[in-house]
């Protein structure tokens, strides 16, 4: 049972990467098949500019999460990074999934469905805004209360004590 967590992470990463590569292969094949075989009026410019950069993201996730094994005995050398981690990795998965959805919509509805991809930059702007505003409110309380500052509101415990008739303090 040595390195059980590492082996679990390695198998989960390997299966997730395999599923991701198969899905990407299928979607790109369907798109290109519809474009060339059935002579659909798709322009390849949005495809190259919007869908192909996700191949770079997929390559990065492959390098990040692919487990590495020793060649001599086949033992696990490194399980790879957790592909389910939050933060930038999570954002990359969101971009990848959204691009898959846009490619599917383009296959069904035509080139105008590429406009759905505008959600990604808008989502990035919204994330940046909420992060900055959260930091701003978090840093606002670090200045202390000066003479002109309004004191902070009462806690629930303080409000209950006031409701019962105030805090009873005994001095000796």
PDB file of C-alpha atoms in Angstrom:
ATOM      1  CA  UNK A   1       0.000   0.000   0.000  1.00  0.00           C
ATOM      2  CA  UNK A   2       2.996   2.266  -0.439  1.00  0.00           C
ATOM      3  CA  UNK A   3       2.105   5.544  -2.151  1.00  0.00           C
ATOM      4  CA  UNK A   4      -1.588   4.720  -2.423  1.00  0.00           C
ATOM      5  CA  UNK A   5      -2.546   8.388  -2.816  1.00  0.00           C
ATOM      6  CA  UNK A   6       0.080   8.889  -5.533  1.00  0.00           C
ATOM      7  CA  UNK A   7      -1.108   5.819  -7.429  1.00  0.00           C
ATOM      8  CA  UNK A   8      -4.720   6.964  -7.187  1.00  0.00           C
ATOM      9  CA  UNK A   9      -3.799  10.434  -8.467  1.00  0.00           C
ATOM     10  CA  UNK A  10      -1.762   8.905 -11.309  1.00  0.00           C
ATOM     11  CA  UNK A  11      -4.615   6.654 -12.452  1.00  0.00           C
ATOM     12  CA  UNK A  12      -7.169   9.489 -12.185  1.00  0.00           C
ATOM     13  CA  UNK A  13      -4.909  11.839 -14.190  1.00  0.00           C
ATOM     14  CA  UNK A  14      -4.230   9.198 -16.849  1.00  0.00           C
ATOM     15  CA  UNK A  15      -7.922   8.424 -17.353  1.00  0.00           C
ATOM     16  CA  UNK A  16      -8.858  12.134 -17.413  1.00  0.00           C
ATOM     17  CA  UNK A  17      -6.175  12.896 -19.986  1.00  0.00           C
ATOM     18  CA  UNK A  18      -7.229   9.956 -22.160  1.00  0.00           C
ATOM     19  CA  UNK A  19     -10.875  11.058 -22.064  1.00  0.00           C
ATOM     20  CA  UNK A  20      -9.830  14.646 -22.851  1.00  0.00           C
ATOM     21  CA  UNK A  21      -7.702  13.622 -25.834  1.00  0.00           C
ATOM     22  CA  UNK A  22     -10.436  11.392 -27.254  1.00  0.00           C
ATOM     23  CA  UNK A  23     -13.066  14.117 -26.904  1.00  0.00           C
ATOM     24  CA  UNK A  24     -10.800  16.673 -28.547  1.00  0.00           C
ATOM     25  CA  UNK A  25      -9.956  14.292 -31.386  1.00  0.00           C
ATOM     26  CA  UNK A  26     -13.634  13.556 -32.019  1.00  0.00           C
ATOM     27  CA  UNK A  27     -14.729  17.208 -31.965  1.00  0.00           C
ATOM     28  CA  UNK A  28     -11.946  18.441 -34.230  1.00  0.00           C
ATOM     29  CA  UNK A  29     -12.521  15.513 -36.604  1.00  0.00           C
ATOM     30  CA  UNK A  30     -16.241  16.207 -36.821  1.00  0.00           C
ATOM     31  CA  UNK A  31     -15.646  19.912 -37.414  1.00  0.00           C
ATOM     32  CA  UNK A  32     -13.056  19.327 -40.134  1.00  0.00           C
ATOM     33  CA  UNK A  33     -15.124  16.536 -41.688  1.00  0.00           C
ATOM     34  CA  UNK A  34     -18.125  18.835 -41.931  1.00  0.00           C
ATOM     35  CA  UNK A  35     -15.952  21.561 -43.376  1.00  0.00           C
ATOM     36  CA  UNK A  36     -14.198  19.555 -46.092  1.00  0.00           C
ATOM     37  CA  UNK A  37     -16.386  16.566 -46.853  1.00  0.00           C
ATOM     38  CA  UNK A  38     -19.789  18.215 -46.904  1.00  0.00           C
ATOM     39  CA  UNK A  39     -18.471  21.572 -48.111  1.00  0.00           C
ATOM     40  CA  UNK A  40     -20.108  23.467 -45.260  1.00  0.00           C
ATOM     41  CA  UNK A  41     -19.584  27.215 -45.454  1.00  0.00           C
ATOM     42  CA  UNK A  42     -17.355  27.436 -42.370  1.00  0.00           C
ATOM     43  CA  UNK A  43     -14.461  29.804 -42.334  1.00  0.00           C
ATOM     44  CA  UNK A  44     -11.320  28.293 -40.824  1.00  0.00           C
ATOM     45  CA  UNK A  45     -10.070  31.623 -39.459  1.00  0.00           C
ATOM     46  CA  UNK A  46     -12.212  31.496 -36.271  1.00  0.00           C
ATOM     47  CA  UNK A  47     -11.331  27.830 -35.914  1.00  0.00           C
ATOM     48  CA  UNK A  48      -7.598  28.527 -36.002  1.00  0.00           C
ATOM     49  CA  UNK A  49      -7.826  31.569 -33.760  1.00  0.00           C
ATOM     50  CA  UNK A  50     -10.255  30.188 -31.158  1.00  0.00           C
ATOM     51  CA  UNK A  51     -10.101  26.388 -31.135  1.00  0.00           C
ATOM     52  CA  UNK A  52      -6.451  25.716 -31.866  1.00  0.00           C
ATOM     53  CA  UNK A  53      -5.109  27.643 -28.840  1.00  0.00           C
ATOM     54  CA  UNK A  54      -7.001  25.184 -26.670  1.00  0.00           C
ATOM     55  CA  UNK A  55      -4.709  22.530 -28.103  1.00  0.00           C
ATOM     56  CA  UNK A  56      -1.883  24.442 -26.402  1.00  0.00           C
ATOM     57  CA  UNK A  57      -3.867  24.347 -23.150  1.00  0.00           C
ATOM     58  CA  UNK A  58      -4.416  20.638 -23.593  1.00  0.00           C
ATOM     59  CA  UNK A  59      -0.709  20.090 -24.241  1.00  0.00           C
ATOM     60  CA  UNK A  60       0.123  22.027 -21.074  1.00  0.00           C
ATOM     61  CA  UNK A  61      -2.350  19.969 -19.032  1.00  0.00           C
ATOM     62  CA  UNK A  62      -0.773  16.830 -20.528  1.00  0.00           C
ATOM     63  CA  UNK A  63       2.689  17.915 -19.432  1.00  0.00           C
ATOM     64  CA  UNK A  64       1.397  18.950 -16.020  1.00  0.00           C
ATOM     65  CA  UNK A  65      -0.651  15.898 -15.147  1.00  0.00           C
ATOM     66  CA  UNK A  66       0.812  12.928 -17.026  1.00  0.00           C
ATOM     67  CA  UNK A  67       2.204  10.356 -14.563  1.00  0.00           C
ATOM     68  CA  UNK A  68       5.814   9.335 -15.074  1.00  0.00           C
ATOM     69  CA  UNK A  69       7.053   5.779 -14.588  1.00  0.00           C
ATOM     70  CA  UNK A  70      10.525   4.290 -14.262  1.00  0.00           C
ATOM     71  CA  UNK A  71      11.560   2.542 -17.457  1.00  0.00           C
ATOM     72  CA  UNK A  72      13.478  -0.207 -15.681  1.00  0.00           C
ATOM     73  CA  UNK A  73      10.847  -1.631 -13.357  1.00  0.00           C
ATOM     74  CA  UNK A  74       7.660   0.260 -14.276  1.00  0.00           C
ATOM     75  CA  UNK A  75       7.247   1.761 -10.806  1.00  0.00           C
ATOM     76  CA  UNK A  76       5.621   5.144 -10.382  1.00  0.00           C
ATOM     77  CA  UNK A  77       8.197   7.936 -10.362  1.00  0.00           C
ATOM     78  CA  UNK A  78       5.827  10.927 -10.305  1.00  0.00           C
ATOM     79  CA  UNK A  79       2.012  10.967 -10.325  1.00  0.00           C
ATOM     80  CA  UNK A  80       1.855  14.398 -11.968  1.00  0.00           C
ATOM     81  CA  UNK A  81       0.083  17.447 -10.622  1.00  0.00           C
ATOM     82  CA  UNK A  82      -3.535  17.250  -9.572  1.00  0.00           C
ATOM     83  CA  UNK A  83      -5.610  18.159 -12.617  1.00  0.00           C
ATOM     84  CA  UNK A  84      -8.606  18.870 -10.400  1.00  0.00           C
ATOM     85  CA  UNK A  85      -6.815  21.661  -8.548  1.00  0.00           C
ATOM     86  CA  UNK A  86      -8.439  25.042  -8.239  1.00  0.00           C
ATOM     87  CA  UNK A  87      -7.014  28.254  -9.598  1.00  0.00           C
ATOM     88  CA  UNK A  88      -5.376  28.486 -13.005  1.00  0.00           C
ATOM     89  CA  UNK A  89      -5.793  24.776 -13.733  1.00  0.00           C
ATOM     90  CA  UNK A  90      -9.509  25.040 -13.096  1.00  0.00           C
ATOM     91  CA  UNK A  91      -9.730  28.079 -15.385  1.00  0.00           C
ATOM     92  CA  UNK A  92      -7.922  26.181 -18.154  1.00  0.00           C
ATOM     93  CA  UNK A  93     -10.433  23.335 -17.905  1.00  0.00           C
ATOM     94  CA  UNK A  94     -13.261  25.891 -18.116  1.00  0.00           C
ATOM     95  CA  UNK A  95     -11.773  27.365 -21.304  1.00  0.00           C
ATOM     96  CA  UNK A  96     -11.308  23.884 -22.771  1.00  0.00           C
ATOM     97  CA  UNK A  97     -14.876  22.782 -21.979  1.00  0.00           C
ATOM     98  CA  UNK A  98     -16.362  26.031 -23.266  1.00  0.00           C
ATOM     99  CA  UNK A  99     -14.421  25.736 -26.517  1.00  0.00           C
ATOM    100  CA  UNK A 100     -15.723  22.199 -26.935  1.00  0.00           C
ATOM    101  CA  UNK A 101     -19.257  23.533 -26.514  1.00  0.00           C
ATOM    102  CA  UNK A 102     -18.624  26.294 -29.048  1.00  0.00           C
ATOM    103  CA  UNK A 103     -17.218  23.798 -31.550  1.00  0.00           C
ATOM    104  CA  UNK A 104     -20.297  21.621 -31.128  1.00  0.00           C
ATOM    105  CA  UNK A 105     -22.534  24.648 -31.607  1.00  0.00           C
ATOM    106  CA  UNK A 106     -20.602  25.647 -34.722  1.00  0.00           C
ATOM    107  CA  UNK A 107     -21.065  22.147 -36.148  1.00  0.00           C
ATOM    108  CA  UNK A 108     -24.816  22.375 -35.569  1.00  0.00           C
ATOM    109  CA  UNK A 109     -25.627  26.070 -36.084  1.00  0.00           C
ATOM    110  CA  UNK A 110     -22.836  27.408 -38.301  1.00  0.00           C
ATOM    111  CA  UNK A 111     -20.094  30.015 -38.007  1.00  0.00           C
ATOM    112  CA  UNK A 112     -22.125  32.489 -35.988  1.00  0.00           C
ATOM    113  CA  UNK A 113     -21.871  30.211 -32.979  1.00  0.00           C
ATOM    114  CA  UNK A 114     -18.215  31.241 -32.598  1.00  0.00           C
ATOM    115  CA  UNK A 115     -19.595  34.403 -31.003  1.00  0.00           C
ATOM    116  CA  UNK A 116     -20.390  32.274 -27.952  1.00  0.00           C
ATOM    117  CA  UNK A 117     -16.649  32.250 -27.259  1.00  0.00           C
ATOM    118  CA  UNK A 118     -16.885  35.919 -26.161  1.00  0.00           C
ATOM    119  CA  UNK A 119     -18.069  34.573 -22.794  1.00  0.00           C
ATOM    120  CA  UNK A 120     -14.491  33.505 -21.932  1.00  0.00           C
ATOM    121  CA  UNK A 121     -12.953  37.017 -21.872  1.00  0.00           C
ATOM    122  CA  UNK A 122     -16.049  38.398 -20.170  1.00  0.00           C
ATOM    123  CA  UNK A 123     -15.740  35.705 -17.499  1.00  0.00           C
ATOM    124  CA  UNK A 124     -12.058  36.612 -17.054  1.00  0.00           C
ATOM    125  CA  UNK A 125     -12.929  40.278 -16.567  1.00  0.00           C
ATOM    126  CA  UNK A 126     -15.630  39.366 -14.047  1.00  0.00           C
ATOM    127  CA  UNK A 127     -13.211  37.130 -12.101  1.00  0.00           C
ATOM    128  CA  UNK A 128     -10.596  39.888 -12.030  1.00  0.00           C
ATOM    129  CA  UNK A 129     -13.175  42.440 -10.870  1.00  0.00           C
ATOM    130  CA  UNK A 130     -14.510  40.267  -8.045  1.00  0.00           C
ATOM    131  CA  UNK A 131     -10.970  39.425  -6.946  1.00  0.00           C
ATOM    132  CA  UNK A 132      -9.945  43.076  -6.829  1.00  0.00           C
ATOM    133  CA  UNK A 133     -13.125  44.086  -5.007  1.00  0.00           C
ATOM    134  CA  UNK A 134     -12.692  41.253  -2.518  1.00  0.00           C
ATOM    135  CA  UNK A 135      -9.113  42.290  -1.840  1.00  0.00           C
ATOM    136  CA  UNK A 136     -10.185  45.899  -1.525  1.00  0.00           C
ATOM    137  CA  UNK A 137     -12.795  45.133   1.142  1.00  0.00           C
ATOM    138  CA  UNK A 138     -10.401  42.742   2.869  1.00  0.00           C
ATOM    139  CA  UNK A 139      -7.657  45.347   3.012  1.00  0.00           C
ATOM    140  CA  UNK A 140     -10.029  48.115   4.103  1.00  0.00           C
ATOM    141  CA  UNK A 141     -10.287  46.724   7.626  1.00  0.00           C
ATOM    142  CA  UNK A 142      -6.530  46.590   8.132  1.00  0.00           C
ATOM    143  CA  UNK A 143      -6.163  50.321   8.718  1.00  0.00           C
ATOM    144  CA  UNK A 144      -7.608  50.214  12.240  1.00  0.00           C
ATOM    145  CA  UNK A 145     -10.307  52.516  13.583  1.00  0.00           C
ATOM    146  CA  UNK A 146      -9.256  56.117  13.812  1.00  0.00           C
ATOM    147  CA  UNK A 147     -11.086  59.030  15.417  1.00  0.00           C
ATOM    148  CA  UNK A 148     -13.274  59.668  12.372  1.00  0.00           C
ATOM    149  CA  UNK A 149     -13.926  56.042  11.482  1.00  0.00           C
ATOM    150  CA  UNK A 150     -17.219  54.333  12.154  1.00  0.00           C
ATOM    151  CA  UNK A 151     -16.813  51.366  14.515  1.00  0.00           C
ATOM    152  CA  UNK A 152     -17.649  47.931  13.189  1.00  0.00           C
ATOM    153  CA  UNK A 153     -21.159  46.540  13.686  1.00  0.00           C
ATOM    154  CA  UNK A 154     -22.078  44.364  16.613  1.00  0.00           C
ATOM    155  CA  UNK A 155     -21.742  40.627  16.408  1.00  0.00           C
ATOM    156  CA  UNK A 156     -24.717  38.294  16.840  1.00  0.00           C
ATOM    157  CA  UNK A 157     -23.554  37.465  20.358  1.00  0.00           C
ATOM    158  CA  UNK A 158     -23.444  41.144  21.316  1.00  0.00           C
ATOM    159  CA  UNK A 159     -26.922  41.705  19.893  1.00  0.00           C
ATOM    160  CA  UNK A 160     -28.315  38.769  21.913  1.00  0.00           C
ATOM    161  CA  UNK A 161     -26.720  40.093  25.082  1.00  0.00           C
ATOM    162  CA  UNK A 162     -28.236  43.539  24.519  1.00  0.00           C
ATOM    163  CA  UNK A 163     -31.619  41.956  23.906  1.00  0.00           C
ATOM    164  CA  UNK A 164     -31.443  40.134  27.251  1.00  0.00           C
ATOM    165  CA  UNK A 165     -30.776  43.335  29.128  1.00  0.00           C
ATOM    166  CA  UNK A 166     -27.173  44.073  28.467  1.00  0.00           C
ATOM    167  CA  UNK A 167     -23.966  42.430  29.455  1.00  0.00           C
ATOM    168  CA  UNK A 168     -23.715  41.895  33.168  1.00  0.00           C
ATOM    169  CA  UNK A 169     -20.185  42.372  34.377  1.00  0.00           C
ATOM    170  CA  UNK A 170     -19.352  41.969  38.024  1.00  0.00           C
ATOM    171  CA  UNK A 171     -16.453  43.939  39.420  1.00  0.00           C
ATOM    172  CA  UNK A 172     -14.728  42.842  42.633  1.00  0.00           C
TER     173      UNK A 172
END
